[in-house]
Structures are given as C-alpha cells and as structure tokens.
Amino acid sequence: MWTDGRLCYGGDYNPEQWPARVWAEDVALMRRARVNLVTVGVFAWSRLEPTPGRYTFDWLDQVLDLLHDGGIRVALATPTASPPPWFSAAHPDALPVTADGIRLHHGSRDTYCAAAPAYRAAARRIAAALADRYAHHPALAGWRVHNEYGTTCHCPHAATAFRRWLVAHHGDLASLNDAWVTSFWSQHYTDWAQIGTPRATQYLANPGHLLDFRRFWSDTLRGAYAEQRDLLRAANPRLPVTTNFVLGDWVPVDHARWAAEVDLVAVDHYPSAVDIGAEEQTALVGDLARGWARHGATRRRDPAAPGTGPTPAADRADASAPVWLLMESAPNQIHTAGRMHTKEPGRMLRHSLAHVARGSHGAMFFQWRAPTGGAERFHSALVPHAGPDSRVFREAVALGAALARLAEVRGAVEASVALAVDAASGWALRHPGLPSRHLDHHEEAAAAHRGLWHAGYGCDVVVPGDPLDGYRLLVLPALYLADDATAGWIRAYVHGGGHLLATYLSGAADEHARVRLGGYPGALRDVLGVRAEEFHPLADDEQVDLSDGGTGRIWAETLRPAGAQVVTAYAGGLLDGAPAVTRHRYGAGTAWYLSTRPDEHTYRRLLAAAARTAGVGPVCPGAPDGVEAVRRRAGHRSWLFLLNHTDREHRVAARGVELLTGACVDEAVTLPPGGVAVLREQTG
Ligand code: GAL
C-alpha cells in the first residue's frame, strides 16, 4: 500500500511555489501533523522543463530527498494538466477549441487538447523523463498521473480522433445512422468525413451524436492516462499508478469503466452544499468511489476486459473489500455559491472519517500550504496564510493523530442495498430536447441515497451488470439507458427473489438513447407490471398531491397497472386517482415503481416500506437521524463508525473499544455535538 499499511494522510504539496528555505519547515510541520504521503509536482511542468527538452530536476531531487529523510512518502505526479507557455507557443494547434469554435489561450490550466498529437508526445516525454529519474527513488510510494482528467475539445485533431472512434465503435455508416436515428431532420451520413464533433448548432443537436462524443472523450482521456501509466509501470513495475477522479456534470469520464485501469481509485471531493447536504454528499461520494473500486476489481479479474494490464499485487483493490483514496478535499472551507464557507471546528475530522468509514484508505487534502499568489491563493490549506499557529493547523495535527489510531480498520462496508449509477444515463438525461430540464440521473441517485442515508441503511453503488449477490434491495434512480443486457440483469435479479425500486424513466431508452416503444418505461414494463402512456413534467415550483398525504415534484405519468398493485395514487388534478407508486410481484421478487419524485419525507417512508419487505435494516438501529453509522467488517472483526452531524449530544448503544480515545464502551457511547467515535466492536 501507499503508506505501508497506515492510513494515508497529507495532500498536494507544491514546493516549486516556495523558496528552498521553506521546505525544511514544511517537512518539520508535516512530521508534527503525522503527514505520511504528499503529492508532488502536479502543476510543476514549467519548473521541470523550462524549455523544450531541458530538464531542471535539481530542486525536485532535493525535495524528494528531504521528504524521504523525514519519513514522508511521495505520490509523484506527472504535470501534464498544465503545459508550459513554450508548449502552447510552439503548438497552437494543440490549444483547445470550444463547441462555439473559439480557440482558448494559454493563461490558466488544462489548456490543451488531449487528442492533439503534439500534446500527447510532450506529455509522454515529460512522464518518461520523470520515470527515468525517479522510478527507483526511495521516497516514491507511487505515481499520480495528471490531474482530474475531464477536458474536451472540438479542434480538427479531436474531430479526426472522434471519427476514428466512431468507425471502431459502429463499424459502418449504416449502423451509425441507425443508432443516431439520422433519418430525423435529414442527418443521414454518407461519408465519415461528413461527421464532426457536436459543435454549436442552429437548434437542438442529435442525442446519439452528443452521447457518443462523451463516450469518445472518456475513452480518449483514458488512453492518454494509460500511455503514461504504461511507461511509468515499465520503469518500475512495483510502483502503483493512479489518477485523481473529479466529479461533475462537465466531466466526460465514465469512472466505473476507468476503475480497472488504476491501481487505486482516487477521488477528489469538494461538497457543494454547506449544511447537512455536505454530509449527505460526502456519504454518496464515498459509496460511489467504493463502487468504482469494486467494479474495477471485478473487471480486472476478467481477462477479456479491455485495458486491464498487470497491477502490482499488493496494491490491487479486492472486489470483496474495495479500498479507494480521498485524494483531495478542502481542509477548513466549503467553496460554493460564489463564496467560501468556513467548516466549523471538528468538521474536517468528521468529513475525513466519513470517507474512511466508507473505505477510503486515508484522507488527503488540497493543499498543504496556501500560496501567496496564483489563481487559487485564497484556497484553504492545512498550513494557511496565518501559518502553523492557527486553528486549521491545530486541527490538522489532531486529524493526523486520529488517523494514526485507526490504522487497524479495514474490510468491507456493510451494505444490503445496491444503488445503480451509470455515467451514460447521466449524460443522456442532460441532453436538450427532453421533456423537462430537471431530469437528472445523478440528482435522482442523490435523492435515493439521501433517503437511505437518513434511514441508516448501508448502501453500495453498483454499475449495471455488477454481481448483485447479497443485496436485498436494488434501487434504479432514473436509470434512463438500459441495453438488453442491463434489462436482463434487472429481470434476473428480481425474478430470483431480489427487491427492486425503480424511479421514473428507468429503462425508457436503449444504449443509444433511442426511446423504447410500447409505453414507458420500455425495458422494465414487465418487471414493474405497469405501462405509462403519457408523462406530465411539472413546472419548477409545481407539486402534485399524493393520496398518502405526500407530494411529488419534477415528473408525473399516466400510469396503468399491468399486474402491479397501487401503493399510492395521485390526488386531484389531471391524474386524480391514477397510480403514482406501484408494487409488483415478479418471479420470487418484488418491484416498486415511483412515477414521480416524492418529497423527502414520503420518499423515506417508501424506501422504508421497500426495505422492510426486502428485510433490510439499519446498520445501527439505535442511531438517530443525523448520526451516521457505518460498519466495516473483515472476517470476524468489525468496526463501527458513529459520526454525529447534529448540534445535539447523542447516546448510541454500542460495545467495544473506542479507538480515538482508547476507552472501553460497555453499553453506549456518548457523542457530543459534531463528535465522532470509532469502535472496535466486541462480538459475541
Ligand atoms: C481540484 C484540483 C486542485 C484545486 C482544487 C481547488 O479540483 O485538482 O488542483 O484546483 O480543485 O478546490
């Protein structure tokens, strides 16, 4: 592992932004905070290669030696997310072009087209030079390639690569025309050369074109990552390689499919909510990252899976207990809605432990020391502008001590609910021309996850096709795209006795976003025992009343039972008395359907009802809402994380040894407001 069995703790370290005299102080402060892993060199390309082919490694030599002497390990980055000015000046054709055809200029970061041959060659060269020099440096724990792959481009290089990708994926133009339904609006292609990237158009663009463009970029960026990884691995096969995943609608990366390519799934997480929403998002991201790690490990076992190269054995995520790493987070602030919000004392620890509870092999931050200048000069840091005599650094020291006490924690996260998340469904539901602009697979997944989280049920994120053994309930949150294999996967699960809860539009379209005919939700009508003829998207502030006293938002449908039993009906208005929520026996299982987005309270009630039927219970039945309980198990050992996100004290029944204090807990643990406890449970 990256830190010899200890939990990783540290973050992005940018010594190139500081005079050498600060480096020794950095190492001393890192030791004081028990930092054991830092990422070095993420944006250091212009300091490593100031002119083409001339490398200045002396400063990095010194930094790595200093860190090594201090016992701090290094995830050495390749700096390819920010090419130097000389590169952009020499290769203007490698500067990215927007969908509007505007070529962007040097002056920020990520200003390159990953399909431009000159960029790829320069990226390989600097990665190879670093590998050559440092692959056997004793400070190295592994490699972190690039930073947050996620940029797209519409330049001629991108268009050429896109066409190549289309040929490889569709084979012939007839298949492409069919997949994209180009008979609509006279878009039938007769020559590959007629197809460009989906640039700005007069009116709505073709959905198949948009979807394939996203898939193309996911594969292209993965190729850019893989070629660096391969040359780093060749230089020292024992060093693990990863890249940090970034989340967001703009990111054309299918992280689940990428997961088999990295030796450790690493995720950056910056919540966009300030209140309890930050905790809800943290839990979801942890479950997503663990789901990707499990999916990657499963695919890696399949020798036929593409791109699955040899991996250093010790660093392989195990499908039965997948680990991942929180690679970046902000120490004391949440940046959202146009300003920075302070995380109150203790929240940095709680956020970090929430990730560790869900399988993160530690907690890493952006960034170690706040810079004096540059675009992110006011971004939070473990060593803030005020210096080490600060609340933030004192909390950083306390966090280091806490993580050191949790080194023994390992194992699988207890979960009996599976939540299916699919990148392509997310992309397709963002297309223009859909019946409502509020359709959002990820927001639908977040809503379901929130309900599960508040009820205290353990949840794993799965990717369509993943093994479902052991899960009692499968949730499909507007899983819009379902190819035949996905439909079969769902059917087999329910038929075999699984319980399903699907929300509107799940299975409505195929893998090319073509609508399935015969009534919604196309592929799942038989499992759900319903047929919807019409949908009725709701206005931004509109709600529909439900017969159980709840309300629905976003979406409503004219639903007819075809075997299903009505659980809740619409009340009043156009749909008065028509089914809103249904339940259907299918084979040995039960399938619930939600044709609207219930209000939070109603959603929780429905999830609880589905969970009860499925035999799903909370991880820690005594934990009140707002106290997050997560259990990890390894063999006969188990650890219970209790995180009090409320401003009240809570007492929760538990037994064992509380690892942060060493106290024995016989009956119950008292959690102060915002407090945390991690128990090595006493079994038997
Ligand atoms: C991350 C990025 C970092 C830094 C940080 C600021 O997404 O990787 O380099 O920009 O955001 O929050």
XYZ file of C-alpha atoms and ligand atoms in Angstrom:
696
model
C 0.000 0.000 0.000
C 0.922 3.626 -0.467
C 1.848 4.124 3.186
C 2.865 0.646 4.353
C -0.430 -0.195 5.981
C -1.032 3.165 7.686
C -3.911 5.307 6.529
C -2.699 7.912 4.049
C -2.629 11.455 5.320
C -1.353 14.534 3.539
C -2.143 16.294 0.317
C -0.929 18.265 -2.674
C 2.461 19.742 -1.880
C 3.800 22.438 -4.192
C 7.394 23.157 -3.142
C 8.005 24.811 -6.530
C 5.912 27.728 -5.277
C 8.262 28.357 -2.355
C 11.928 29.205 -1.787
C 14.054 26.269 -0.658
C 14.297 27.593 2.898
C 10.596 26.836 3.441
C 10.997 23.158 2.515
C 12.710 22.101 5.737
C 9.976 23.831 7.756
C 7.376 22.039 5.623
C 8.869 18.660 6.436
C 9.071 19.510 10.145
C 5.419 20.606 10.180
C 4.375 17.527 8.210
C 6.048 15.377 10.817
C 4.281 17.283 13.567
C 0.924 16.620 11.850
C 1.927 12.982 11.105
C 1.553 13.571 7.393
C 2.815 10.439 5.641
C 2.009 10.995 1.943
C 2.232 14.056 -0.286
C 1.553 14.528 -3.966
C 4.405 16.482 -5.510
C 4.714 18.199 -8.855
C 1.092 18.266 -10.068
C 1.470 21.622 -11.803
C 5.250 21.832 -11.987
C 5.855 21.244 -15.706
C 7.308 24.692 -16.420
C 9.664 24.301 -13.451
C 10.718 20.810 -14.543
C 11.135 21.539 -18.244
C 11.589 25.302 -18.612
C 12.484 24.978 -22.282
C 11.778 22.039 -24.591
C 13.880 19.026 -23.611
C 15.902 20.845 -20.935
C 15.075 19.371 -17.553
C 15.728 21.028 -14.198
C 15.371 18.229 -11.720
C 17.773 19.578 -9.104
C 15.049 21.171 -6.938
C 12.878 18.046 -7.123
C 15.888 15.888 -6.191
C 16.333 17.992 -3.062
C 12.633 17.955 -2.178
C 12.299 14.185 -2.581
C 15.430 13.597 -0.513
C 14.175 15.912 2.229
C 10.796 14.199 2.300
C 12.419 10.784 2.355
C 14.692 11.789 5.217
C 11.583 12.974 7.047
C 9.843 9.633 6.530
C 7.217 11.114 4.226
C 6.268 9.170 1.139
C 5.511 10.715 -2.211
C 2.889 10.203 -4.860
C 4.888 11.745 -7.659
C 2.656 13.484 -10.166
C 3.113 13.856 -13.860
C 2.493 17.543 -14.549
C 0.574 17.144 -17.786
C -2.570 19.010 -16.710
C -0.789 22.307 -17.278
C 1.589 22.548 -20.236
C 4.159 25.371 -20.027
C 3.934 28.559 -22.121
C 6.629 27.328 -24.540
C 4.488 24.346 -25.426
C 1.410 26.427 -26.262
C 3.526 28.894 -28.242
C 5.142 26.117 -30.276
C 1.929 24.145 -30.818
C -1.033 26.479 -31.201
C -2.893 23.607 -32.880
C -2.881 21.805 -29.503
C -4.816 24.584 -27.773
C -8.408 23.539 -27.111
C -11.377 24.711 -29.151
C -14.843 25.157 -27.638
C -18.116 23.971 -29.163
C -18.544 27.544 -30.455
C -15.286 27.217 -32.369
C -13.326 29.560 -30.110
C -9.714 28.584 -29.545
C -8.720 29.123 -25.922
C -5.479 30.782 -24.912
C -2.709 29.995 -22.517
C -3.037 31.555 -19.061
C -4.907 29.114 -16.857
C -4.534 25.321 -16.646
C -5.841 22.389 -18.676
C -5.234 24.352 -21.850
C -4.579 21.517 -24.266
C -6.440 19.109 -26.482
C -5.800 15.550 -25.328
C -6.313 14.363 -28.915
C -3.556 16.628 -30.288
C -0.508 14.531 -31.238
C 1.962 17.226 -30.108
C 0.382 17.364 -26.640
C 0.368 13.612 -26.276
C 4.007 13.382 -27.352
C 5.096 16.146 -24.958
C 3.120 14.513 -22.119
C 4.784 11.159 -22.774
C 8.209 12.809 -22.870
C 7.931 14.556 -19.504
C 6.378 11.455 -17.912
C 9.213 9.320 -19.302
C 11.833 11.775 -18.074
C 10.342 11.657 -14.572
C 10.130 7.869 -14.683
C 13.704 7.655 -15.806
C 14.947 9.759 -12.952
C 12.667 8.837 -10.057
C 11.110 5.413 -10.601
C 13.504 3.957 -8.037
C 13.724 6.894 -5.661
C 13.103 5.543 -2.146
C 10.600 8.303 -1.339
C 8.213 7.140 -4.022
C 5.037 5.389 -2.935
C 3.502 5.544 -6.387
C 2.547 7.766 -9.277
C -0.334 10.146 -9.665
C -0.798 10.777 -13.366
C -2.071 14.185 -14.500
C -4.820 15.922 -12.524
C -8.544 15.402 -12.869
C -8.918 14.245 -16.462
C -12.065 15.836 -17.817
C -11.446 18.368 -20.578
C -12.944 18.118 -24.048
C -12.133 19.858 -27.303
C -13.631 20.443 -30.757
C -10.451 21.141 -32.758
C -9.616 19.340 -36.020
C -7.438 16.800 -34.143
C -10.412 15.993 -31.918
C -12.680 15.648 -34.955
C -10.273 13.224 -36.643
C -9.925 11.131 -33.494
C -13.701 11.182 -32.992
C -14.260 9.805 -36.496
C -11.740 7.041 -35.846
C -13.574 6.195 -32.633
C -16.915 6.131 -34.448
C -15.567 3.760 -37.102
C -14.225 1.463 -34.385
C -17.498 1.507 -32.463
C -20.117 1.441 -35.200
C -18.243 -0.420 -37.907
C -20.186 1.042 -40.784
C -22.214 4.121 -41.504
C -25.467 2.170 -41.677
C -25.099 1.222 -38.006
C -24.198 4.755 -37.025
C -27.158 6.197 -38.940
C -29.395 3.689 -37.252
C -28.001 4.331 -33.755
C -28.268 8.091 -34.109
C -31.658 7.964 -35.902
C -30.286 10.287 -38.571
C -33.439 9.950 -40.646
C -34.711 12.667 -38.305
C -34.021 16.182 -39.674
C -32.216 14.915 -42.743
C -28.995 13.996 -40.969
C -28.250 10.782 -42.867
C -24.455 10.476 -43.321
C -22.968 9.003 -46.486
C -19.294 9.590 -45.699
C -17.439 9.505 -42.365
C -15.815 12.795 -43.353
C -19.208 14.492 -43.009
C -19.211 13.858 -39.257
C -17.602 16.386 -36.966
C -17.648 16.924 -33.238
C -21.016 18.209 -31.977
C -20.228 21.895 -32.300
C -22.736 24.679 -31.638
C -25.774 24.135 -33.823
C -28.690 26.226 -35.015
C -31.114 24.272 -32.847
C -31.139 21.018 -30.870
C -28.261 18.645 -31.583
C -28.612 14.924 -32.296
C -28.723 12.978 -28.977
C -26.791 9.986 -30.329
C -24.044 12.308 -31.572
C -23.806 14.026 -28.168
C -23.742 10.738 -26.292
C -21.021 9.222 -28.464
C -18.947 12.401 -28.123
C -18.944 11.948 -24.342
C -18.058 8.281 -24.681
C -15.319 9.166 -27.128
C -13.781 11.639 -24.691
C -13.962 9.171 -21.834
C -12.025 6.667 -23.952
C -9.594 9.250 -25.332
C -8.701 10.626 -21.921
C -8.371 7.071 -20.643
C -5.951 6.386 -23.492
C -3.932 9.476 -22.548
C -3.789 8.217 -18.957
C -2.962 4.646 -19.954
C 0.005 5.572 -22.134
C 1.597 7.477 -19.241
C 0.757 4.674 -16.813
C 2.337 2.076 -19.049
C 5.618 3.875 -19.343
C 5.715 4.599 -15.587
C 4.987 0.941 -14.894
C 7.657 -0.183 -17.308
C 10.216 1.873 -15.379
C 9.310 0.161 -12.089
C 6.519 -2.427 -12.121
C 6.311 -2.428 -8.327
C 5.058 1.153 -8.063
C 1.283 1.609 -8.205
C -0.175 4.198 -10.563
C -3.376 6.184 -10.315
C -5.011 9.441 -11.303
C -7.446 11.541 -9.296
C -11.064 11.399 -10.457
C -13.089 14.590 -10.428
C -16.863 14.594 -10.180
C -19.203 16.908 -12.004
C -21.626 17.148 -14.878
C -18.979 18.629 -17.126
C -16.689 15.612 -16.784
C -16.889 13.233 -19.757
C -15.321 10.385 -17.839
C -17.013 7.088 -17.087
C -15.210 6.487 -13.809
C -16.603 2.995 -13.374
C -15.101 1.935 -16.693
C -11.824 3.657 -15.870
C -11.524 1.962 -12.494
C -9.893 -1.190 -13.847
C -7.074 0.966 -15.231
C -5.919 2.452 -11.931
C -4.219 0.615 -9.109
C -6.186 2.574 -6.546
C -9.342 4.558 -7.260
C -8.552 8.107 -6.107
C -11.285 10.714 -5.869
C -11.330 14.451 -5.219
C -14.297 15.666 -3.257
C -15.453 19.219 -2.713
C -19.044 19.312 -1.449
C -21.278 21.944 -2.980
C -23.634 22.188 -0.008
C -22.835 23.801 3.304
C -25.318 22.321 5.735
C -26.203 18.630 6.262
C -26.114 18.433 2.458
C -22.301 18.363 2.678
C -22.516 15.242 4.843
C -25.042 13.630 2.503
C -22.788 14.324 -0.482
C -19.745 13.023 1.360
C -21.508 9.727 2.045
C -22.630 9.408 -1.569
C -19.159 10.136 -2.935
C -17.669 7.548 -0.595
C -20.154 4.955 -1.801
C -19.555 5.916 -5.440
C -15.789 5.656 -5.114
C -16.052 2.296 -3.385
C -18.466 1.110 -6.082
C -15.998 2.089 -8.800
C -13.187 0.343 -6.939
C -15.271 -2.831 -6.677
C -16.306 -2.636 -10.309
C -12.683 -2.142 -11.370
C -11.521 -5.089 -9.291
C -14.251 -7.283 -10.767
C -13.350 -6.297 -14.314
C -9.679 -6.825 -13.689
C -10.414 -10.433 -12.835
C -11.918 -10.803 -16.294
C -9.018 -11.409 -18.691
C -11.197 -10.346 -21.624
C -11.817 -6.849 -20.182
C -10.070 -4.178 -22.256
C -7.084 -2.307 -20.898
C -6.541 -4.444 -17.831
C -2.805 -4.592 -17.534
C -0.791 -6.258 -14.793
C -1.046 -4.486 -11.465
C 1.325 -4.612 -8.506
C -0.371 -7.301 -6.436
C -0.168 -5.548 -3.081
C -1.966 -2.522 -4.414
C -4.840 -4.222 -6.081
C -8.281 -3.370 -4.785
C -10.052 -6.514 -3.758
C -13.638 -6.839 -5.010
C -14.804 -8.193 -1.675
C -13.389 -5.271 0.325
C -12.616 -2.499 -2.127
C -10.485 0.370 -0.912
C -10.043 3.742 -2.560
C -8.493 7.044 -1.566
C -9.849 10.505 -0.944
C -7.073 12.249 -2.878
C -8.190 15.858 -2.439
C -10.575 17.747 -0.196
C -10.579 21.243 1.288
C -9.450 21.447 4.920
C -11.439 24.237 6.504
C -13.722 25.603 3.850
C -16.511 24.657 1.521
C -16.424 26.658 -1.688
C -19.867 27.080 -3.125
C -22.429 29.576 -4.345
C -19.871 32.262 -5.006
C -18.135 32.308 -1.657
C -16.099 30.291 0.798
C -17.917 28.975 3.879
C -15.971 28.060 6.986
C -16.132 24.472 8.175
C -16.747 24.758 11.889
C -14.225 23.169 14.294
C -14.287 19.375 14.112
C -15.898 19.147 10.703
C -12.645 18.463 8.875
C -12.150 15.396 11.094
C -15.752 14.293 10.649
C -15.639 14.628 6.864
C -12.356 12.744 6.759
C -13.637 9.902 8.937
C -16.862 9.716 6.928
C -14.690 8.874 3.922
C -12.524 6.407 5.866
C -15.694 4.731 7.154
C -16.756 4.167 3.551
C -13.492 2.609 2.509
C -11.089 5.474 1.861
C -7.554 4.469 2.704
C -6.985 7.811 4.411
C -7.662 11.489 3.887
C -5.715 13.753 1.572
C -6.152 17.469 1.034
C -5.701 20.206 -1.452
C -3.410 21.673 -0.332
C -0.537 21.564 2.105
C 0.410 25.268 2.200
C -1.616 28.246 0.968
C 0.334 30.158 -1.728
C 0.898 33.893 -1.791
C -0.263 34.263 -5.373
C -1.783 32.435 -8.283
C -5.428 31.911 -9.106
C -6.176 29.818 -6.014
C -4.274 31.965 -3.484
C -7.221 32.008 -1.071
C -7.994 28.291 -1.303
C -7.901 26.589 2.055
C -4.787 24.696 3.118
C -3.522 22.640 6.041
C -0.958 25.402 6.605
C -2.969 28.563 5.979
C -1.668 32.076 5.272
C -1.676 32.622 9.045
C 0.917 29.835 9.384
C 1.021 26.896 11.780
C -0.172 28.988 14.732
C -3.735 28.608 13.561
C -6.926 26.693 14.254
C -6.623 24.877 10.929
C -3.137 23.568 11.537
C -4.019 22.517 15.088
C -6.955 20.549 13.664
C -4.621 19.107 11.048
C -2.353 17.849 13.839
C -5.343 16.342 15.656
C -6.521 14.665 12.453
C -3.082 13.124 11.912
C -3.200 11.679 15.434
C -6.746 10.359 14.887
C -5.872 8.668 11.594
C -2.817 7.054 13.194
C -5.131 5.425 15.745
C -7.316 3.933 13.037
C -4.639 2.004 11.151
C -6.219 -1.326 12.080
C -9.552 -0.512 10.390
C -10.122 -2.470 7.206
C -12.623 -4.665 5.476
C -15.860 -4.405 3.580
C -18.504 -1.815 4.331
C -21.753 -3.420 5.483
C -24.438 -2.817 2.863
C -27.603 -4.620 1.859
C -28.893 -2.036 -0.624
C -27.424 -1.533 -4.090
C -27.874 1.754 -5.944
C -27.232 1.555 -9.692
C -25.379 4.511 -11.193
C -24.465 4.733 -14.849
C -22.417 7.544 -16.388
C -24.086 7.293 -19.807
C -27.576 7.580 -18.300
C -26.393 10.731 -16.572
C -25.052 12.177 -19.831
C -28.120 11.246 -21.858
C -30.536 12.827 -19.385
C -28.651 16.131 -19.755
C -29.420 16.384 -23.461
C -31.534 19.191 -24.796
C -34.922 18.239 -26.191
C -36.014 16.124 -23.238
C -39.471 16.694 -21.761
C -38.080 18.590 -18.757
C -34.821 20.318 -17.936
C -34.983 18.916 -14.411
C -34.267 15.331 -15.384
C -31.035 14.310 -13.745
C -29.863 10.759 -13.102
C -27.245 11.875 -10.579
C -29.660 14.079 -8.661
C -32.147 11.197 -8.681
C -29.409 8.898 -7.338
C -28.553 11.509 -4.713
C -32.216 11.756 -3.656
C -32.487 7.985 -3.213
C -29.141 7.873 -1.430
C -30.210 10.689 0.922
C -33.276 8.690 1.897
C -31.213 5.563 2.514
C -28.567 7.537 4.400
C -31.042 9.200 6.747
C -32.616 5.816 7.458
C -29.190 4.406 8.283
C -29.161 1.641 5.640
C -25.791 0.593 4.271
C -25.631 1.151 0.518
C -23.222 0.092 -2.202
C -23.156 1.803 -5.568
C -23.178 -0.707 -8.406
C -22.764 -0.437 -12.145
C -25.299 -2.214 -14.367
C -24.051 -5.770 -14.823
C -22.208 -5.982 -11.488
C -22.839 -9.034 -9.302
C -25.834 -8.490 -7.016
C -25.422 -11.425 -4.641
C -26.091 -10.402 -1.085
C -28.089 -7.266 -1.871
C -31.714 -7.369 -0.752
C -32.814 -4.193 -2.487
C -31.710 -2.675 -5.798
C -32.535 0.975 -6.495
C -32.629 2.355 -10.050
C -32.669 6.154 -9.907
C -33.934 7.296 -13.340
C -31.572 4.793 -14.944
C -32.643 6.091 -18.330
C -30.488 3.954 -20.617
C -30.810 0.199 -20.470
C -29.401 -2.019 -23.163
C -30.802 -5.532 -23.399
C -28.095 -6.891 -21.097
C -28.978 -4.349 -18.404
C -32.674 -5.150 -18.719
C -31.805 -8.853 -18.376
C -29.627 -8.130 -15.330
C -32.524 -6.366 -13.588
C -35.061 -9.018 -14.582
C -32.897 -11.890 -13.355
C -32.295 -10.157 -10.034
C -35.983 -9.630 -9.288
C -37.051 -12.966 -10.689
C -34.573 -14.662 -8.396
C -36.094 -13.026 -5.304
C -34.489 -9.584 -5.265
C -36.408 -6.435 -4.424
C -36.332 -3.503 -6.803
C -37.250 0.142 -6.501
C -37.141 1.995 -9.825
C -37.906 5.642 -10.400
C -39.422 7.234 -13.497
C -37.712 6.889 -16.882
C -35.597 3.923 -15.757
C -35.217 1.698 -18.807
C -37.068 4.150 -21.069
C -34.300 4.241 -23.705
C -31.666 1.911 -25.127
C -27.881 2.367 -25.085
C -28.051 4.887 -27.953
C -30.744 6.909 -26.153
C -33.416 5.661 -28.578
C -36.797 5.518 -26.876
C -38.168 2.014 -26.361
C -41.653 1.665 -27.785
C -44.925 0.341 -26.444
C -45.206 2.531 -23.337
C -42.848 3.710 -20.622
C -40.646 2.603 -19.015
C -39.848 0.485 -22.035
C -37.422 -2.198 -20.936
C -38.860 -2.618 -17.444
C -42.625 -2.716 -18.040
C -42.841 -6.452 -17.415
C -40.790 -6.403 -14.207
C -42.643 -3.391 -12.834
C -46.048 -4.536 -14.032
C -47.002 -1.082 -15.267
C -47.391 0.808 -18.502
C -47.259 4.585 -18.790
C -48.812 6.187 -21.844
C -48.085 9.825 -21.200
C -45.792 11.852 -18.999
C -46.526 15.191 -17.400
C -43.388 17.109 -16.410
C -44.055 19.588 -13.635
C -43.159 23.256 -13.538
C -40.262 24.408 -11.331
C -42.498 25.273 -8.398
C -45.278 22.781 -9.105
C -46.174 19.816 -6.909
C -48.706 17.053 -7.306
C -50.576 15.756 -4.297
C -50.412 12.079 -3.430
C -53.108 10.008 -1.737
C -50.877 9.286 1.269
C -50.591 12.978 2.093
C -47.230 13.408 0.384
C -46.362 15.365 -2.734
C -44.456 14.716 -5.928
C -42.160 17.017 -7.934
C -40.449 17.114 -11.333
C -42.398 14.385 -13.105
C -45.767 12.594 -13.224
C -47.163 9.950 -15.538
C -50.410 8.462 -16.692
C -49.675 5.027 -15.344
C -51.780 1.913 -15.811
C -51.180 -1.183 -13.697
C -50.426 -4.268 -15.750
C -50.192 -6.681 -12.858
C -48.888 -4.210 -10.266
C -50.761 -3.151 -7.174
C -51.288 0.569 -6.488
C -49.455 1.765 -3.382
C -50.150 5.500 -3.719
C -52.320 7.403 -6.169
C -52.216 10.953 -7.459
C -54.777 13.126 -5.710
C -56.505 15.953 -7.551
C -55.767 17.498 -10.919
C -55.448 15.742 -14.248
C -54.234 12.484 -12.716
C -56.670 12.290 -9.803
C -56.927 8.665 -8.648
C -54.330 7.326 -11.102
C -51.427 5.275 -9.731
C -48.333 7.185 -8.649
C -46.416 4.444 -6.818
C -46.894 0.753 -7.519
C -45.634 -2.608 -6.322
C -45.443 -5.774 -8.388
C -44.625 -9.404 -7.660
C -42.301 -10.673 -10.348
C -40.924 -14.199 -10.042
C -39.769 -14.548 -6.462
C -39.176 -10.813 -6.006
C -40.994 -7.503 -5.729
C -40.602 -4.409 -7.896
C -41.660 -0.916 -6.797
C -42.127 1.939 -9.232
C -42.128 5.649 -8.424
C -43.575 7.692 -11.278
C -42.762 10.988 -9.553
C -40.122 12.322 -7.165
C -41.739 12.171 -3.743
C -40.962 14.833 -1.156
C -38.136 13.816 1.192
C -40.408 12.596 3.965
C -42.573 10.495 1.641
C -39.517 9.147 -0.154
C -38.050 7.990 3.139
C -41.328 6.302 4.030
C -41.438 4.484 0.695
C -37.822 3.418 0.976
C -38.507 2.175 4.490
C -41.504 0.172 3.240
C -39.477 -1.344 0.393
C -36.604 -2.042 2.799
C -38.937 -3.720 5.300
C -40.354 -6.023 2.649
C -36.836 -6.788 1.499
C -35.580 -7.473 5.028
C -33.171 -4.520 5.061
C -32.473 -2.929 8.443
C -30.315 -0.028 9.609
C -26.622 -0.614 10.290
C -27.013 0.597 13.869
C -30.691 0.516 14.865
C -30.172 2.804 17.861
C -28.531 5.663 15.931
C -30.853 8.657 15.497
C -31.219 10.573 12.237
C -28.174 12.795 11.806
C -25.841 10.297 13.454
C -24.165 8.450 10.624
C -23.360 4.818 11.385
C -21.115 2.778 9.111
C -19.749 -0.664 9.862
C -16.727 -2.293 8.291
C -16.062 -5.975 8.621
C -13.013 -8.132 7.991
C -13.500 -11.793 8.865
C -14.811 -11.971 12.416
C -13.679 -8.419 13.263
C -15.775 -5.300 12.846
C -15.515 -1.557 13.385
C -18.415 0.815 13.853
C -18.053 4.475 12.867
C -20.503 6.861 14.539
C -20.475 10.445 13.286
C -22.725 12.936 14.988
C -23.613 15.567 12.389
C -26.135 17.256 14.675
C -25.699 20.079 17.164
C -27.039 17.923 19.999
C -25.415 15.286 22.163
C -26.498 11.715 21.417
C -26.001 8.448 23.225
C -25.886 5.400 20.986
C -25.915 1.806 22.180
C -22.642 0.102 21.236
C -19.960 -2.087 22.749
C -16.270 -2.294 22.184
C -13.114 -0.218 22.360
C -13.328 3.343 21.116
C -10.143 3.718 19.110
C -9.754 7.501 19.185
C -9.707 7.649 22.995
C -8.882 4.042 23.890
C -11.947 3.953 26.177
C -13.887 0.738 26.776
C -17.541 1.089 25.892
C -19.830 -1.345 27.706
C -23.284 -0.178 26.776
C -23.389 3.087 24.904
C -21.159 5.783 23.543
C -21.850 9.474 24.136
C -21.306 11.629 21.078
C -21.030 15.362 21.723
C -22.440 17.727 19.063
C -20.307 17.176 15.952
C -18.460 14.344 17.717
C -17.146 11.070 16.312
C -16.429 7.614 17.666
C -14.863 4.555 16.052
C -15.422 1.312 17.904
C -13.607 -1.934 17.517
C -16.698 -3.934 18.231
C -16.918 -6.594 20.790
C -18.507 -9.564 19.178
C -20.320 -12.452 20.847
C -9.295 20.427 -7.551
C -7.968 20.467 -8.271
C -6.947 21.230 -7.462
C -7.508 22.530 -6.985
C -8.786 22.268 -6.234
C -9.432 23.512 -5.707
O -10.350 20.044 -8.343
O -7.481 19.181 -8.517
O -5.803 21.436 -8.258
O -7.757 23.352 -8.080
O -9.700 21.647 -7.083
O -10.600 23.211 -4.983
